[in-house]
Amino acid sequence: MMSCSLSFLSYCIALLVFAFCDLPLEVESRAFFVFGDSLVDNGNNNYLVTSARADSPPYGIDYPTHRATGRFSNGLNIPDIISEQLGMEPTLPYLAPQLTGDRLLVGANFASAGVGILNDTGIQFFNIIRIGKQLEYFEQYQRRVSGLIGAEQTEQLVNSALILITLGGNDFVNNYYLVPFSARSRQFSLPDYVVYLISEYRKILQKLYDLGGRRVLVTGTGPIGCVPAELAQRSRTGECSVELQRAAALFNPQLTQMLADLNSQIGANVFIAANTFTMNMDFVSNPQAYGFVTSKIACCGQGPYNGIGLCTPLSNLCPNRDIYAFWDPFHPSERANRIIVQQILTGSSEYMNPMNLSTIMALDSRT
């Protein structure tokens, strides 16, 4: 075995250190920012006067504290699981008073249940943080962090951050299809409404890029015609609503194309399309293959498919949340969210375009 002389020792150590440092790390420390609606809200609406809240039991029944946190889940939601899988500290809601000092450097969640791409989406919920306001808060966040670490370091933190944005579903279920002959359905045919939504969403994403976003996961809308709330209203035998499924089928491909166009305009893969429609449809169409007993009946609710009204302490509640694809009339269970996140992390191009999150993390660790 070759030995190192004293003069050669530092060189040997340097080689070993270099080789060790060149190994891929489990995760590079980076901030995480979340924008959007109830699928990703982790408690901002707790601080608002609104009916769009999840801060009372049985929400949070399977959360580590077993308490309702404002997440529309029995336990963890999609951003929580992404943070967990990447070994990152979970982000706090931006309105949480605990989000100060070093905790700001982890990132922040700006999402608010009930919001959509359009400002008139979710008006029945009164006081929610519409997407324009979420972006204003993101600007305010950057000013606050600049006071801690300086403008240059703040810009670097934001540029290297991972961003998740989830919008679109509410623009259908809580706007266009909320009531028969809604204002938007009188104004637009469905195909024209989708074109309008995509054009407005493009402005939002451009603004996010202008504010420093360089790695942005953009989820499509799920199978909105198959959620228990819509089955309860529109289905006689448990079949998905054809009209709402048509809306999703129009919206999602146009969203993917718009993201590709934005990336082409920018000259980089800033925006990553997550095909959450197919991710959800996998277990909605074949729940038993994923260990669920049903994808039609919500765990928590009342009425047909447990799809009427809200999940409350008086609702029907299933004893085992892991065998239900839907936790409440609109939102997946934690276990379903884990299936979705697994596809975000490792899914093929059918699910993630142009690449999945594991590929992004590997690429970014080399730059």
Short mmCIF file of C-alpha atoms in Angstrom, two decimals:
data_model
loop_
_atom_site.label_atom_id
_atom_site.label_comp_id
_atom_site.label_asym_id
_atom_site.label_seq_id
_atom_site.Cartn_x
_atom_site.Cartn_y
_atom_site.Cartn_z
CA MET A 1 0.00 0.00 0.00
CA MET A 2 1.42 3.37 -1.01
CA SER A 3 2.21 5.72 1.88
CA CYS A 4 2.20 9.51 1.76
CA SER A 5 5.28 11.46 2.81
CA LEU A 6 4.69 14.48 5.05
CA SER A 7 5.26 16.82 2.12
CA PHE A 8 2.78 14.84 0.10
CA LEU A 9 0.23 14.44 2.92
CA SER A 10 -1.62 17.69 2.39
CA TYR A 11 -1.96 16.87 -1.32
CA CYS A 12 -3.44 13.43 -0.47
CA ILE A 13 -5.89 14.97 1.99
CA ALA A 14 -6.85 17.60 -0.57
CA LEU A 15 -7.59 14.87 -3.12
CA LEU A 16 -9.73 13.00 -0.61
CA VAL A 17 -11.62 16.15 0.37
CA PHE A 18 -12.15 17.06 -3.28
CA ALA A 19 -13.47 13.56 -4.06
CA PHE A 20 -15.78 13.65 -1.04
CA CYS A 21 -17.11 17.11 -1.85
CA ASP A 22 -17.78 16.02 -5.43
CA LEU A 23 -20.23 13.35 -4.24
CA PRO A 24 -23.89 14.34 -4.77
CA LEU A 25 -25.46 15.61 -1.56
CA GLU A 26 -28.89 14.43 -0.48
CA VAL A 27 -30.21 17.97 -0.90
CA GLU A 28 -28.70 21.35 -1.37
CA SER A 29 -30.03 23.93 1.07
CA ARG A 30 -32.50 26.07 -0.82
CA ALA A 31 -35.57 28.11 -0.04
CA PHE A 32 -39.07 26.92 -0.99
CA PHE A 33 -41.95 29.22 -1.91
CA VAL A 34 -45.56 28.15 -2.41
CA PHE A 35 -48.38 30.02 -4.16
CA GLY A 36 -51.92 29.02 -4.95
CA ASP A 37 -55.11 27.60 -3.46
CA SER A 38 -56.39 25.12 -0.84
CA LEU A 39 -54.43 22.20 -2.31
CA VAL A 40 -51.24 23.89 -1.05
CA ASP A 41 -52.40 26.39 1.65
CA ASN A 42 -50.82 25.45 4.98
CA GLY A 43 -52.63 27.89 7.23
CA ASN A 44 -52.74 31.46 5.88
CA ASN A 45 -56.54 31.50 5.95
CA ASN A 46 -56.45 30.87 9.72
CA TYR A 47 -55.48 34.54 10.03
CA LEU A 48 -58.32 35.82 7.82
CA VAL A 49 -62.05 36.36 8.25
CA THR A 50 -63.18 33.80 5.69
CA SER A 51 -65.36 30.71 5.40
CA ALA A 52 -62.53 28.92 3.50
CA ARG A 53 -60.84 27.48 6.58
CA ALA A 54 -59.54 24.14 7.81
CA ASP A 55 -58.61 25.09 11.36
CA SER A 56 -61.01 22.85 13.27
CA PRO A 57 -61.29 19.06 13.76
CA PRO A 58 -61.27 16.59 12.16
CA TYR A 59 -58.80 18.39 9.84
CA GLY A 60 -55.27 17.49 10.94
CA ILE A 61 -56.35 14.24 12.60
CA ASP A 62 -53.24 12.51 11.21
CA TYR A 63 -50.92 15.53 11.33
CA PRO A 64 -47.94 14.95 13.69
CA THR A 65 -49.63 17.15 16.34
CA HIS A 66 -53.08 15.64 15.60
CA ARG A 67 -54.43 19.18 15.47
CA ALA A 68 -56.03 21.18 12.69
CA THR A 69 -53.44 23.51 11.16
CA GLY A 70 -55.34 25.11 8.29
CA ARG A 71 -54.21 22.44 5.82
CA PHE A 72 -57.11 20.96 3.82
CA SER A 73 -55.91 17.46 4.64
CA ASN A 74 -56.11 14.77 7.29
CA GLY A 75 -52.33 15.20 7.60
CA LEU A 76 -49.61 16.56 5.34
CA ASN A 77 -50.29 18.34 2.06
CA ILE A 78 -48.25 18.41 -1.15
CA PRO A 79 -45.75 21.15 -0.15
CA ASP A 80 -45.15 19.43 3.22
CA ILE A 81 -44.35 16.15 1.50
CA ILE A 82 -42.06 17.83 -1.06
CA SER A 83 -40.15 19.46 1.82
CA GLU A 84 -40.00 16.14 3.66
CA GLN A 85 -38.77 14.20 0.62
CA LEU A 86 -36.07 16.77 -0.16
CA GLY A 87 -34.93 16.93 3.46
CA MET A 88 -35.96 20.58 3.80
CA GLU A 89 -37.60 22.27 6.76
CA PRO A 90 -41.32 22.82 6.04
CA THR A 91 -42.28 26.38 5.18
CA LEU A 92 -44.51 28.44 7.44
CA PRO A 93 -47.60 30.36 6.25
CA TYR A 94 -46.55 33.89 5.33
CA LEU A 95 -49.12 35.37 7.73
CA ALA A 96 -47.87 33.27 10.68
CA PRO A 97 -46.36 35.52 13.38
CA GLN A 98 -43.59 32.92 13.90
CA LEU A 99 -42.19 33.65 10.41
CA THR A 100 -39.36 35.95 11.47
CA GLY A 101 -35.55 36.04 11.57
CA ASP A 102 -33.73 32.97 10.25
CA ARG A 103 -37.02 31.16 9.63
CA LEU A 104 -37.58 33.51 6.69
CA LEU A 105 -34.56 31.98 4.95
CA VAL A 106 -36.37 28.62 4.67
CA GLY A 107 -38.96 30.26 2.40
CA ALA A 108 -42.66 30.92 2.87
CA ASN A 109 -46.09 29.67 1.87
CA PHE A 110 -48.31 32.42 0.42
CA ALA A 111 -51.19 30.17 -0.69
CA SER A 112 -54.79 30.84 0.30
CA ALA A 113 -57.75 28.50 0.01
CA GLY A 114 -60.42 29.60 -2.46
CA VAL A 115 -58.31 31.67 -4.84
CA GLY A 116 -57.95 31.25 -8.57
CA ILE A 117 -56.28 32.77 -11.58
CA LEU A 118 -59.08 35.37 -11.76
CA ASN A 119 -59.86 37.89 -9.05
CA ASP A 120 -63.59 37.13 -9.16
CA THR A 121 -62.97 33.45 -8.36
CA GLY A 122 -63.94 32.56 -4.79
CA ILE A 123 -65.79 35.81 -4.07
CA GLN A 124 -68.19 33.80 -1.87
CA PHE A 125 -65.29 33.21 0.56
CA PHE A 126 -64.89 36.97 1.18
CA ASN A 127 -61.45 37.67 2.60
CA ILE A 128 -58.85 35.47 0.86
CA ILE A 129 -55.36 36.27 -0.45
CA ARG A 130 -55.87 36.59 -4.19
CA ILE A 131 -52.92 35.71 -6.38
CA GLY A 132 -51.99 39.35 -7.05
CA LYS A 133 -51.78 39.91 -3.29
CA GLN A 134 -49.73 36.71 -2.85
CA LEU A 135 -47.18 38.16 -5.29
CA GLU A 136 -47.23 41.48 -3.40
CA TYR A 137 -46.47 39.56 -0.21
CA PHE A 138 -43.58 37.86 -2.06
CA GLU A 139 -42.15 41.33 -2.82
CA GLN A 140 -42.65 42.29 0.83
CA TYR A 141 -40.92 39.05 1.89
CA GLN A 142 -37.90 39.97 -0.24
CA ARG A 143 -37.69 43.41 1.38
CA ARG A 144 -37.81 41.79 4.83
CA VAL A 145 -35.07 39.28 3.96
CA SER A 146 -32.94 42.06 2.45
CA GLY A 147 -32.97 43.67 5.88
CA LEU A 148 -31.48 40.46 7.27
CA ILE A 149 -28.91 39.38 4.67
CA GLY A 150 -28.69 42.24 2.16
CA ALA A 151 -30.15 42.70 -1.31
CA GLU A 152 -27.55 40.68 -3.21
CA GLN A 153 -27.86 37.60 -0.98
CA THR A 154 -31.65 37.89 -1.08
CA GLU A 155 -31.64 37.90 -4.88
CA GLN A 156 -29.44 34.79 -4.83
CA LEU A 157 -31.73 33.07 -2.31
CA VAL A 158 -34.81 33.74 -4.48
CA ASN A 159 -33.11 32.84 -7.77
CA SER A 160 -31.95 29.47 -6.40
CA ALA A 161 -35.25 28.69 -4.66
CA LEU A 162 -37.78 26.03 -5.59
CA ILE A 163 -41.26 27.44 -6.25
CA LEU A 164 -44.59 25.61 -6.44
CA ILE A 165 -47.77 27.22 -7.81
CA THR A 166 -51.19 25.57 -7.96
CA LEU A 167 -54.07 27.48 -9.56
CA GLY A 168 -56.96 26.84 -11.93
CA GLY A 169 -59.35 24.37 -10.30
CA ASN A 170 -61.29 27.06 -8.43
CA ASP A 171 -61.73 29.07 -11.64
CA PHE A 172 -64.02 26.23 -12.75
CA VAL A 173 -65.66 24.82 -9.59
CA ASN A 174 -65.88 28.12 -7.69
CA ASN A 175 -66.53 30.41 -10.63
CA TYR A 176 -67.61 29.19 -14.08
CA TYR A 177 -69.60 26.20 -12.79
CA LEU A 178 -70.41 27.52 -9.30
CA VAL A 179 -74.03 28.26 -10.17
CA PRO A 180 -76.07 27.71 -13.33
CA PHE A 181 -75.77 30.68 -15.69
CA SER A 182 -72.84 32.17 -13.77
CA ALA A 183 -71.53 35.54 -14.96
CA ARG A 184 -68.44 33.99 -16.54
CA SER A 185 -70.45 31.23 -18.28
CA ARG A 186 -72.70 33.91 -19.80
CA GLN A 187 -69.64 35.91 -20.86
CA PHE A 188 -67.60 33.02 -22.34
CA SER A 189 -68.11 29.66 -23.98
CA LEU A 190 -65.97 27.05 -22.19
CA PRO A 191 -63.21 26.98 -24.87
CA ASP A 192 -63.01 30.79 -24.86
CA TYR A 193 -62.97 30.87 -21.05
CA VAL A 194 -60.00 28.46 -21.00
CA VAL A 195 -58.10 30.64 -23.50
CA TYR A 196 -58.81 33.65 -21.25
CA LEU A 197 -57.63 31.79 -18.12
CA ILE A 198 -54.39 30.74 -19.82
CA SER A 199 -53.69 34.31 -20.99
CA GLU A 200 -54.24 35.64 -17.45
CA TYR A 201 -52.15 32.86 -15.92
CA ARG A 202 -49.29 33.71 -18.28
CA LYS A 203 -49.22 37.26 -16.83
CA ILE A 204 -49.04 35.83 -13.29
CA LEU A 205 -46.15 33.53 -14.17
CA GLN A 206 -44.31 36.30 -16.00
CA LYS A 207 -44.63 38.42 -12.85
CA LEU A 208 -43.27 35.52 -10.77
CA TYR A 209 -40.28 35.33 -13.11
CA ASP A 210 -39.80 39.11 -12.88
CA LEU A 211 -39.73 38.74 -9.07
CA GLY A 212 -36.83 36.28 -9.33
CA GLY A 213 -38.45 32.85 -9.74
CA ARG A 214 -36.13 30.58 -11.75
CA ARG A 215 -37.37 27.06 -10.84
CA VAL A 216 -41.17 26.98 -10.83
CA LEU A 217 -43.29 23.82 -10.63
CA VAL A 218 -46.72 24.57 -12.12
CA THR A 219 -49.45 22.01 -11.49
CA GLY A 220 -52.34 21.53 -13.85
CA THR A 221 -55.87 21.11 -12.59
CA GLY A 222 -56.83 17.66 -11.30
CA PRO A 223 -59.83 15.61 -12.45
CA ILE A 224 -62.28 18.17 -11.08
CA GLY A 225 -65.27 16.27 -12.44
CA CYS A 226 -64.43 13.23 -10.28
CA VAL A 227 -64.15 14.79 -6.80
CA PRO A 228 -66.84 13.69 -4.32
CA ALA A 229 -68.35 17.21 -4.21
CA GLU A 230 -69.06 17.12 -7.94
CA LEU A 231 -70.24 13.49 -7.86
CA ALA A 232 -72.75 14.48 -5.17
CA GLN A 233 -74.11 17.31 -7.31
CA ARG A 234 -73.84 15.97 -10.83
CA SER A 235 -73.55 12.16 -10.81
CA ARG A 236 -76.32 9.56 -10.66
CA THR A 237 -74.27 6.38 -10.71
CA GLY A 238 -70.80 7.57 -9.62
CA GLU A 239 -69.55 8.59 -13.05
CA CYS A 240 -67.37 11.71 -13.34
CA SER A 241 -68.98 14.92 -14.59
CA VAL A 242 -68.36 15.00 -18.34
CA GLU A 243 -68.54 18.79 -18.50
CA LEU A 244 -66.02 19.42 -15.72
CA GLN A 245 -63.68 16.76 -17.08
CA ARG A 246 -63.94 18.48 -20.45
CA ALA A 247 -62.89 21.74 -18.79
CA ALA A 248 -59.78 20.08 -17.33
CA ALA A 249 -59.03 18.38 -20.67
CA LEU A 250 -59.08 21.78 -22.39
CA PHE A 251 -57.14 23.64 -19.70
CA ASN A 252 -54.21 21.30 -19.00
CA PRO A 253 -52.72 20.89 -22.52
CA GLN A 254 -52.98 24.65 -23.12
CA LEU A 255 -51.23 25.27 -19.79
CA THR A 256 -48.37 22.92 -20.76
CA GLN A 257 -48.03 24.65 -24.12
CA MET A 258 -48.05 28.10 -22.52
CA LEU A 259 -45.27 27.04 -20.13
CA ALA A 260 -43.21 25.74 -23.05
CA ASP A 261 -43.74 29.05 -24.85
CA LEU A 262 -42.64 31.01 -21.77
CA ASN A 263 -39.52 28.84 -21.41
CA SER A 264 -38.73 29.36 -25.08
CA GLN A 265 -39.14 33.13 -24.70
CA ILE A 266 -36.88 33.15 -21.61
CA GLY A 267 -34.38 30.70 -23.08
CA ALA A 268 -34.33 28.38 -20.06
CA ASN A 269 -36.46 25.69 -18.43
CA VAL A 270 -37.83 27.94 -15.68
CA PHE A 271 -41.37 26.53 -15.66
CA ILE A 272 -41.97 22.81 -15.13
CA ALA A 273 -45.41 21.39 -15.96
CA ALA A 274 -46.74 18.84 -13.46
CA ASN A 275 -49.53 16.78 -15.01
CA THR A 276 -51.57 16.42 -11.82
CA PHE A 277 -54.63 15.44 -13.85
CA THR A 278 -53.03 12.12 -14.85
CA MET A 279 -51.35 11.70 -11.45
CA ASN A 280 -54.82 11.86 -9.83
CA MET A 281 -56.64 9.90 -12.53
CA ASP A 282 -54.29 6.95 -12.00
CA PHE A 283 -55.79 6.27 -8.56
CA VAL A 284 -59.24 7.73 -9.28
CA SER A 285 -59.80 5.31 -12.17
CA ASN A 286 -58.22 2.31 -10.41
CA PRO A 287 -58.19 2.93 -6.65
CA GLN A 288 -57.62 -0.72 -5.68
CA ALA A 289 -54.30 -0.78 -7.58
CA TYR A 290 -53.07 1.93 -5.19
CA GLY A 291 -54.46 0.38 -2.00
CA PHE A 292 -57.62 2.51 -1.77
CA VAL A 293 -61.08 1.04 -1.20
CA THR A 294 -62.74 3.99 -2.94
CA SER A 295 -62.00 7.10 -4.97
CA LYS A 296 -65.63 8.22 -5.03
CA ILE A 297 -66.56 8.56 -1.35
CA ALA A 298 -64.75 11.15 0.76
CA CYS A 299 -63.48 10.08 4.17
CA CYS A 300 -65.03 13.12 5.84
CA GLY A 301 -68.34 14.67 4.80
CA GLN A 302 -72.04 13.97 4.52
CA GLY A 303 -74.67 13.23 1.91
CA PRO A 304 -74.07 11.27 -1.31
CA TYR A 305 -70.37 10.30 -1.58
CA ASN A 306 -69.80 12.36 1.61
CA GLY A 307 -69.64 15.18 -0.93
CA ILE A 308 -72.10 17.73 0.45
CA GLY A 309 -71.00 20.73 2.51
CA LEU A 310 -67.86 20.94 4.62
CA CYS A 311 -65.89 18.46 6.71
CA THR A 312 -66.86 19.29 10.32
CA PRO A 313 -66.86 17.58 13.75
CA LEU A 314 -70.44 16.45 12.95
CA SER A 315 -69.52 14.85 9.59
CA ASN A 316 -69.19 11.17 8.82
CA LEU A 317 -65.54 10.23 9.39
CA CYS A 318 -63.80 7.09 8.13
CA PRO A 319 -61.65 5.22 10.68
CA ASN A 320 -58.73 4.63 8.26
CA ARG A 321 -57.78 7.60 6.10
CA ASP A 322 -55.10 5.62 4.23
CA ILE A 323 -57.69 3.65 2.26
CA TYR A 324 -59.57 6.71 0.97
CA ALA A 325 -58.28 8.64 -2.05
CA PHE A 326 -60.23 11.75 -0.96
CA TRP A 327 -60.09 13.19 2.51
CA ASP A 328 -62.96 15.69 2.11
CA PRO A 329 -65.33 16.61 -0.77
CA PHE A 330 -62.53 18.33 -2.74
CA HIS A 331 -59.09 17.38 -1.39
CA PRO A 332 -56.94 14.22 -1.59
CA SER A 333 -55.94 12.35 1.55
CA GLU A 334 -52.33 12.54 2.76
CA ARG A 335 -51.68 9.11 1.25
CA ALA A 336 -52.99 10.25 -2.13
CA ASN A 337 -50.83 13.38 -1.84
CA ARG A 338 -47.80 11.11 -1.31
CA ILE A 339 -48.56 9.29 -4.57
CA ILE A 340 -48.78 12.66 -6.37
CA VAL A 341 -45.47 13.88 -4.89
CA GLN A 342 -43.73 10.64 -5.87
CA GLN A 343 -44.65 11.33 -9.50
CA ILE A 344 -43.50 14.95 -9.16
CA LEU A 345 -40.15 13.66 -7.90
CA THR A 346 -39.55 10.72 -10.23
CA GLY A 347 -42.32 10.65 -12.84
CA SER A 348 -41.72 10.17 -16.56
CA SER A 349 -42.35 12.84 -19.19
CA GLU A 350 -46.02 11.77 -19.18
CA TYR A 351 -46.23 13.33 -15.72
CA MET A 352 -43.47 15.96 -15.61
CA ASN A 353 -42.42 18.15 -18.53
CA PRO A 354 -39.63 18.83 -19.43
CA MET A 355 -38.21 17.00 -16.37
CA ASN A 356 -39.08 15.72 -12.91
CA LEU A 357 -38.04 17.27 -9.62
CA SER A 358 -35.25 14.75 -8.92
CA THR A 359 -33.64 15.69 -12.24
CA ILE A 360 -33.97 19.39 -11.40
CA MET A 361 -32.31 18.87 -8.01
CA ALA A 362 -29.45 16.88 -9.60
CA LEU A 363 -28.90 19.53 -12.30
CA ASP A 364 -29.02 22.42 -9.87
CA SER A 365 -26.58 20.77 -7.46
CA ARG A 366 -23.91 20.95 -10.19
CA THR A 367 -24.31 24.67 -10.89
#
